[in-house]
Amino acid sequence: MRLSSSFVPTLRETPAEAQIASHRLMLRAGLVRQTASGIYAWLPMGFRVLQNIAAIVRAEQDAAGAQELLMPTLQTADLWRESGRYDAYGPEMLRIKDRHERDLLYGPTNEEMITDIARGALRSYRELPQILYHIQWKFRDEVRPRFGVMRGREFLRKDAYSFDRDYAGAVLSYRKMMLAYMRTFRRMGLQAIPMVADTGPIGGDLSHEFIILAPTGESQVFYDAAFEEIDYSSSSFSTGSEADLNRFFDLMTTHYAATDEKHDAGAWARLDPARRREGRGIEVGHIFYFGQKYSKAMGFSVAGPDGAVIVPEMGSYGIGVSRLVGAIIEASHDDAGIVWPDSVAPFRVAILNLRVGDAATGTITEALYEKLGGQALLDDRDERAGAKFADADLMGVPWQMIVGPKVAAAGRVELKRRATGERHEVSLEDALSRVA
Ligand code: 5CA
């Protein structure tokens, strides 16, 4: 992408309405714009990151055997009356009437809808288990939307729903999702810790939230250093092996981890001080087992063996895709701007032509741009070098190839790693092979 002809409206000034770093940086780097309270438009750079995050979530869901579908944002109130949640949900639910005076709502979540879809299609226990997911916009009419996309009213979430024959099966689905989540967050460069949580309006009796560490997080968290040392990759745990999933769950639940609300000072005191880790945390995911809550209320059953009737056991599993954009920035930024992890960065390399109009810098930056294809953002604007340095740091692309007249005359470039600030003068070939 050529910056000279791109829609990347960066801001020099810090927007007054933004209280936390990620919100300020998302506005300043031109990732999003607020269109109404708690509702955001994703501009080209922000949208690229959002899609990269969604792609990682999707890949790990698929690898765990979940199947993607897409349910609509609008739902009928009748569906929610079946479960009893239409009246129970309260003012967080955005309620709408269509032209025939029928009650609709903008979905805050999809337990009812997926149960309705499943009951219309599944007939036999042989068709279970199933895990279905979608990545779709949700709406919660939060009283106080704040912190930009971290607590919006409209937000993008992955939600998966599992249907199993029995409790043992539901527990396995739950553990499978837990493993998929740890891999998902690890791939985004995040240290996530699963913590026992309350189930709230979703219901059920088993729930974990996934907290990532960031200095500006909303809650204080305490955990055992063991979480940092676990190898979550498929070489140590397979989502297809029951024994692996159980061993994994035991690892996740025997080591100490708690938010301040559930902190147990006694258990903490017994932990070796060298293993104690403390920090601030942001919730980026939440998983629930709620058994037959929805299947029972909505009359969903399948034929079991020998004439038996089976009411499927269910769970639901959420990841805040749009919240993650803010959360990753909270976990990874400095005074100059965003520091994107390679896996979610909008571009891999920013090429800075420090003197537009100079033959040598022009030839070299164009050659690099052509070689890097869609991975590069070329700053070919007619701007001062200082402004280009500042914008490149602000936008946080992992590598910068800096091409001023002096290095260009020698046929070389300066390669800078955004995260460390390290800069080296290298040949074009070296620069290309290092970022590959
Ligand atoms: N149906 C269940 C599982 S999908 C559910 O609603 N879970 S939740 O309420 O815990 O939300 C799951 C995740 O969505 C949260 O961990 C968070 O990352 C994200 N989320 C929730 N509310 C918001 C919001 N207002 N803005 C941005 N992200 C949100």
XYZ file of C-alpha atoms and ligand atoms in Angstrom:
465
model
C 0.000 0.000 0.000
C 1.282 3.456 -0.905
C 0.787 5.865 1.944
C 0.606 8.825 -0.471
C -2.707 7.579 -1.852
C -4.066 5.695 1.164
C -6.792 6.515 3.638
C -4.802 6.484 6.869
C -5.890 9.618 8.751
C -3.256 9.886 11.501
C -3.588 12.555 14.189
C -0.772 14.642 15.648
C -2.707 15.622 18.764
C -3.867 13.233 21.437
C -7.679 13.009 21.297
C -9.160 14.338 24.534
C -11.922 11.711 24.805
C -9.504 8.769 25.012
C -8.547 7.710 28.545
C -6.284 4.743 27.835
C -3.282 4.146 25.602
C -4.903 1.757 23.142
C -7.856 4.057 22.509
C -5.550 7.071 21.991
C -3.243 5.109 19.691
C -6.074 3.592 17.659
C -7.442 7.065 16.956
C -4.013 8.627 16.355
C -2.803 5.845 14.038
C -6.018 6.076 12.004
C -7.321 2.581 12.816
C -10.875 3.487 13.827
C -13.291 6.385 14.132
C -16.229 6.558 16.514
C -19.527 7.009 14.658
C -21.819 6.945 17.746
C -21.229 6.267 21.438
C -19.502 2.857 21.668
C -19.836 2.238 17.915
C -16.800 2.357 15.632
C -15.996 2.328 11.948
C -12.892 0.295 11.110
C -10.624 2.215 8.745
C -8.304 0.356 6.329
C -5.343 -0.123 8.732
C -7.557 -1.116 11.655
C -9.622 -3.429 9.482
C -6.493 -5.283 8.356
C -5.566 -5.976 11.977
C -9.133 -7.018 12.829
C -9.078 -9.482 9.932
C -5.669 -10.861 10.931
C -6.936 -11.509 14.448
C -10.121 -13.125 13.110
C -8.002 -15.347 10.827
C -5.975 -16.691 13.779
C -9.156 -17.308 15.783
C -10.683 -19.093 12.783
C -7.604 -21.252 12.133
C -7.490 -22.483 15.738
C -11.248 -23.114 15.889
C -11.057 -25.121 12.664
C -8.025 -27.047 13.945
C -10.024 -28.020 17.043
C -12.812 -29.391 14.842
C -15.294 -26.516 15.224
C -17.286 -25.663 12.082
C -17.876 -22.113 10.933
C -21.310 -20.814 10.030
C -22.830 -17.334 10.083
C -25.922 -16.394 12.018
C -27.614 -13.001 11.574
C -27.284 -10.031 13.941
C -31.078 -9.581 14.211
C -33.131 -12.120 16.123
C -36.812 -12.514 16.932
C -37.959 -11.884 20.487
C -40.011 -15.104 20.325
C -36.833 -17.177 20.333
C -35.710 -15.449 23.509
C -39.149 -15.817 25.111
C -38.683 -19.593 24.805
C -35.630 -19.549 27.025
C -37.076 -16.890 29.317
C -34.202 -14.510 28.628
C -36.212 -11.883 26.719
C -37.529 -10.393 29.946
C -34.523 -11.396 32.053
C -31.904 -9.641 29.919
C -32.680 -6.073 30.869
C -31.680 -2.767 29.263
C -28.405 -4.098 27.818
C -30.466 -5.659 25.036
C -31.281 -3.416 22.089
C -34.938 -4.044 21.258
C -36.364 -3.154 17.853
C -39.806 -3.286 16.205
C -40.227 -4.066 12.533
C -42.966 -2.572 10.299
C -45.409 -5.305 11.360
C -44.883 -4.353 15.017
C -43.009 -7.626 15.651
C -40.353 -7.561 18.356
C -36.801 -8.050 17.188
C -33.489 -7.584 18.942
C -29.883 -6.994 17.928
C -28.247 -10.147 19.282
C -25.944 -9.830 22.310
C -25.275 -13.591 22.008
C -26.681 -16.627 20.162
C -27.451 -19.524 22.543
C -31.164 -19.485 21.625
C -30.607 -19.178 17.892
C -28.045 -21.984 17.664
C -30.262 -24.235 19.815
C -33.145 -23.522 17.433
C -30.982 -24.320 14.399
C -29.687 -27.526 15.996
C -33.123 -28.761 17.086
C -34.415 -28.286 13.547
C -31.649 -30.449 12.085
C -30.254 -32.992 14.553
C -32.296 -36.153 15.125
C -29.978 -38.802 16.562
C -27.274 -39.053 19.225
C -25.071 -40.402 16.427
C -24.915 -36.864 15.012
C -23.309 -35.611 18.229
C -20.931 -34.092 19.233
C -21.000 -30.870 17.206
C -19.179 -27.587 17.740
C -20.415 -24.671 15.617
C -19.064 -21.118 15.634
C -19.406 -17.782 13.938
C -17.571 -14.471 13.924
C -20.289 -11.853 13.979
C -21.136 -8.393 15.324
C -22.931 -8.254 18.654
C -24.679 -5.440 20.442
C -24.846 -4.671 24.149
C -26.273 -1.362 25.143
C -23.584 -0.791 27.780
C -24.433 2.015 30.239
C -20.925 3.381 30.000
C -19.165 2.364 26.799
C -15.516 3.241 27.336
C -11.931 2.481 26.449
C -12.706 2.565 22.720
C -13.215 -0.864 21.159
C -12.453 -2.613 24.463
C -15.920 -1.939 25.830
C -18.013 -0.952 22.867
C -21.732 -1.275 22.333
C -21.306 -2.934 18.939
C -18.409 -5.406 18.965
C -17.103 -8.340 16.926
C -17.013 -11.660 18.708
C -16.294 -15.259 17.872
C -18.801 -17.433 19.644
C -18.803 -21.211 19.497
C -21.509 -23.551 20.765
C -21.058 -27.235 21.602
C -23.670 -30.014 21.660
C -22.804 -33.321 23.310
C -24.529 -36.593 24.177
C -23.647 -36.454 27.855
C -21.751 -34.641 30.594
C -18.457 -36.436 29.872
C -18.642 -35.354 26.244
C -19.471 -31.754 27.170
C -16.449 -31.637 29.480
C -14.221 -32.778 26.613
C -15.624 -30.093 24.292
C -14.973 -27.519 27.014
C -11.369 -28.680 27.425
C -10.857 -28.711 23.664
C -11.949 -25.073 23.440
C -9.712 -24.157 26.374
C -6.698 -25.578 24.538
C -7.708 -23.878 21.277
C -7.944 -20.569 23.204
C -4.482 -20.848 24.733
C -3.037 -21.511 21.268
C -5.010 -18.644 19.769
C -3.712 -16.083 22.279
C -0.156 -17.430 22.141
C -0.145 -16.974 18.361
C -1.072 -13.321 18.887
C 1.978 -12.840 21.093
C -0.124 -12.710 24.270
C 0.355 -14.379 27.625
C -3.146 -15.548 28.559
C -4.195 -17.166 31.829
C -7.485 -19.047 32.288
C -9.234 -18.117 35.542
C -12.323 -19.538 37.199
C -15.212 -17.130 36.627
C -18.847 -16.430 37.403
C -21.346 -17.395 34.711
C -23.636 -14.319 34.878
C -26.568 -14.128 32.445
C -25.282 -17.047 30.324
C -25.883 -19.464 33.209
C -24.284 -22.813 34.050
C -21.857 -24.061 36.641
C -18.436 -24.180 34.990
C -16.764 -21.149 33.497
C -13.321 -19.716 32.820
C -12.317 -16.309 31.610
C -9.086 -15.765 29.713
C -7.090 -12.858 30.983
C -4.148 -11.362 29.161
C -1.530 -9.317 30.922
C -1.302 -5.607 30.243
C -0.240 -2.857 32.630
C -3.513 -0.947 32.158
C -5.816 -3.948 32.676
C -9.060 -3.568 34.625
C -8.336 -6.166 37.301
C -5.355 -7.244 39.367
C -4.342 -10.848 38.627
C -2.212 -13.396 40.467
C -0.806 -16.543 38.895
C 1.835 -19.244 39.002
C 4.832 -18.811 36.661
C 4.079 -22.350 35.417
C 1.645 -20.857 32.880
C 4.554 -19.132 31.130
C 6.449 -22.381 30.692
C 3.760 -24.609 29.186
C 4.188 -25.677 25.571
C 0.694 -25.334 24.117
C 1.633 -26.585 20.656
C 0.147 -29.613 18.945
C 3.345 -31.553 19.581
C 2.543 -31.647 23.292
C -1.262 -31.752 23.241
C -3.621 -33.004 20.560
C -7.205 -31.702 20.530
C -8.171 -35.166 19.239
C -6.835 -37.059 22.267
C -8.982 -37.411 25.372
C -5.944 -38.165 27.536
C -4.137 -35.054 26.249
C -7.167 -32.824 26.864
C -7.520 -34.082 30.423
C -3.804 -33.692 31.137
C -3.990 -30.174 29.688
C -7.029 -29.203 31.784
C -5.335 -30.499 34.933
C -2.317 -28.322 34.165
C -4.532 -25.265 33.650
C -6.519 -25.772 36.829
C -3.997 -27.051 39.370
C -1.657 -24.064 39.098
C -2.742 -21.002 41.012
C -4.508 -18.250 39.030
C -7.087 -15.716 40.222
C -8.342 -12.193 39.690
C -8.536 -9.892 42.725
C -12.247 -10.791 43.196
C -11.422 -14.463 43.740
C -7.906 -14.129 45.160
C -7.070 -16.546 47.981
C -4.346 -14.996 50.127
C -3.725 -18.299 51.931
C -3.103 -20.296 48.765
C -0.938 -17.448 47.423
C 1.196 -17.461 50.565
C 1.859 -21.184 50.145
C 3.188 -20.667 46.602
C 6.985 -20.436 46.239
C 7.714 -16.652 46.061
C 9.952 -17.238 43.027
C 6.924 -18.532 41.141
C 4.521 -15.724 42.040
C 3.491 -13.488 39.146
C 1.273 -10.463 39.569
C -0.051 -7.940 37.110
C -3.032 -6.222 35.572
C -5.315 -8.187 33.282
C -7.844 -7.741 30.461
C -10.537 -10.342 29.745
C -10.340 -11.397 26.087
C -12.296 -14.641 26.183
C -14.851 -16.465 28.266
C -16.075 -20.072 28.122
C -19.158 -21.624 29.719
C -20.571 -25.087 30.329
C -24.288 -24.822 31.087
C -25.552 -28.363 30.482
C -29.191 -28.603 29.397
C -30.221 -25.041 30.288
C -31.211 -24.073 26.727
C -31.860 -27.508 25.227
C -34.357 -28.299 28.010
C -36.102 -24.916 27.971
C -36.421 -24.999 24.189
C -37.499 -28.650 23.888
C -34.444 -29.900 22.022
C -33.848 -33.632 22.212
C -32.495 -36.363 19.942
C -33.065 -40.093 19.788
C -30.653 -42.019 22.018
C -29.713 -45.713 21.875
C -32.431 -48.306 22.597
C -35.352 -45.881 22.364
C -33.920 -43.486 24.935
C -34.327 -39.702 24.598
C -31.235 -37.518 24.957
C -31.340 -33.821 25.817
C -27.992 -32.480 24.535
C -25.446 -30.974 26.895
C -24.211 -27.567 25.780
C -21.507 -24.983 26.269
C -20.634 -21.621 24.702
C -17.245 -20.089 24.069
C -16.507 -16.435 23.282
C -13.478 -14.495 22.075
C -13.646 -10.703 21.840
C -12.186 -10.212 18.366
C -12.597 -6.416 18.255
C -11.617 -6.063 21.929
C -8.384 -7.936 21.124
C -7.220 -5.132 18.830
C -7.244 -2.781 21.829
C -5.980 -5.424 24.258
C -2.971 -6.269 22.081
C -2.063 -2.576 21.921
C -2.398 -2.300 25.717
C 0.022 -5.219 26.027
C 2.384 -3.977 23.312
C 3.122 -0.274 22.881
C 5.637 2.367 23.967
C 5.776 6.163 24.146
C 6.166 6.432 20.375
C 3.214 4.251 19.436
C 1.967 0.751 18.709
C 4.326 -2.247 18.556
C 2.366 -4.890 16.625
C 3.232 -8.554 17.145
C 4.248 -9.959 13.718
C 1.228 -12.262 13.536
C -1.428 -9.521 13.615
C 0.441 -6.512 12.157
C -1.368 -4.668 9.316
C 1.842 -4.881 7.281
C 5.103 -6.699 7.845
C 7.373 -3.887 6.661
C 7.170 -0.101 6.378
C 9.455 1.289 3.665
C 10.406 4.896 4.325
C 11.574 6.968 1.376
C 13.215 9.824 3.255
C 13.656 12.020 0.181
C 10.919 11.749 -2.391
C 12.313 13.029 -5.718
C 15.817 11.646 -5.117
C 16.644 9.143 -7.887
C 18.525 6.653 -5.673
C 16.003 6.537 -2.802
C 13.191 6.247 -5.358
C 14.783 3.338 -7.215
C 15.567 1.414 -4.039
C 12.218 1.933 -2.305
C 10.293 0.984 -5.452
C 12.424 -2.171 -5.868
C 11.823 -3.186 -2.241
C 8.133 -2.416 -2.544
C 7.807 -4.601 -5.607
C 9.680 -7.506 -3.958
C 7.613 -7.353 -0.766
C 4.267 -7.191 -2.549
C 1.253 -6.892 -0.253
C 3.365 -7.134 2.916
C 4.724 -3.602 2.618
C 3.487 -0.137 3.414
C 5.468 2.386 1.351
C 5.790 5.870 2.801
C 6.172 7.780 -0.465
C 4.576 10.986 0.829
C 6.332 14.290 0.264
C 6.947 14.835 3.986
C 9.852 15.619 6.313
C 11.922 12.616 7.446
C 10.996 13.378 11.061
C 7.285 13.082 10.323
C 7.865 9.763 8.566
C 9.841 8.348 11.489
C 7.128 9.442 13.911
C 4.291 7.986 11.821
C 6.111 4.695 11.238
C 6.693 4.297 14.985
C 3.101 5.309 15.712
C 1.669 2.751 13.264
C 3.854 0.040 14.777
C 4.656 -2.089 11.724
C 7.259 -4.657 12.979
C 10.053 -3.811 10.497
C 11.104 -0.501 8.966
C 13.319 -0.177 5.898
C 14.652 3.342 6.062
C 16.064 4.721 2.831
C 17.787 8.132 2.980
C 19.982 9.614 0.239
C 23.251 8.556 1.896
C 22.562 4.852 2.343
C 20.757 4.778 -1.004
C 23.850 6.102 -2.796
C 25.738 3.111 -1.369
C 22.938 0.796 -2.550
C 21.985 -0.064 1.022
C 19.121 0.456 3.494
C 18.748 0.879 7.224
C 16.719 -1.931 8.765
C 14.963 -1.170 12.043
C 13.112 -3.531 14.323
C 10.221 -1.545 15.840
C 10.042 -3.572 19.070
C 13.684 -3.065 20.102
C 14.637 0.050 18.157
C 17.728 -1.770 16.830
C 18.947 -0.310 13.522
C 21.487 -1.787 11.111
C 22.719 -0.655 7.728
C 22.461 -3.686 5.425
C 22.302 -4.652 1.761
C 18.883 -4.937 0.103
C 19.229 -8.719 -0.039
C 20.021 -8.893 3.689
C 17.099 -6.632 4.536
C 14.712 -8.777 2.527
C 15.965 -12.056 3.935
C 15.827 -10.787 7.544
C 12.201 -9.766 7.330
C 11.174 -12.935 5.475
N -22.350 -16.317 24.932
C -21.199 -16.220 25.800
C -20.009 -16.891 25.178
S -19.783 -16.440 23.510
C -20.931 -14.746 26.124
O -21.734 -13.890 25.841
N -19.793 -14.462 26.746
S -19.243 -13.073 27.324
O -20.308 -12.232 27.696
O -18.351 -13.396 28.379
O -18.439 -12.388 26.182
C -17.309 -13.039 25.643
C -16.225 -12.073 25.238
O -16.763 -11.033 24.413
C -15.578 -11.330 26.409
O -14.553 -12.102 26.980
C -15.024 -10.089 25.709
O -13.752 -10.387 25.143
C -16.015 -9.843 24.599
N -16.935 -8.724 24.972
C -17.986 -8.778 25.808
N -18.569 -7.565 25.921
C -17.870 -6.718 25.130
C -17.975 -5.321 24.797
N -18.943 -4.554 25.322
N -17.076 -4.791 23.946
C -16.102 -5.564 23.398
N -15.958 -6.879 23.666
C -16.824 -7.456 24.515
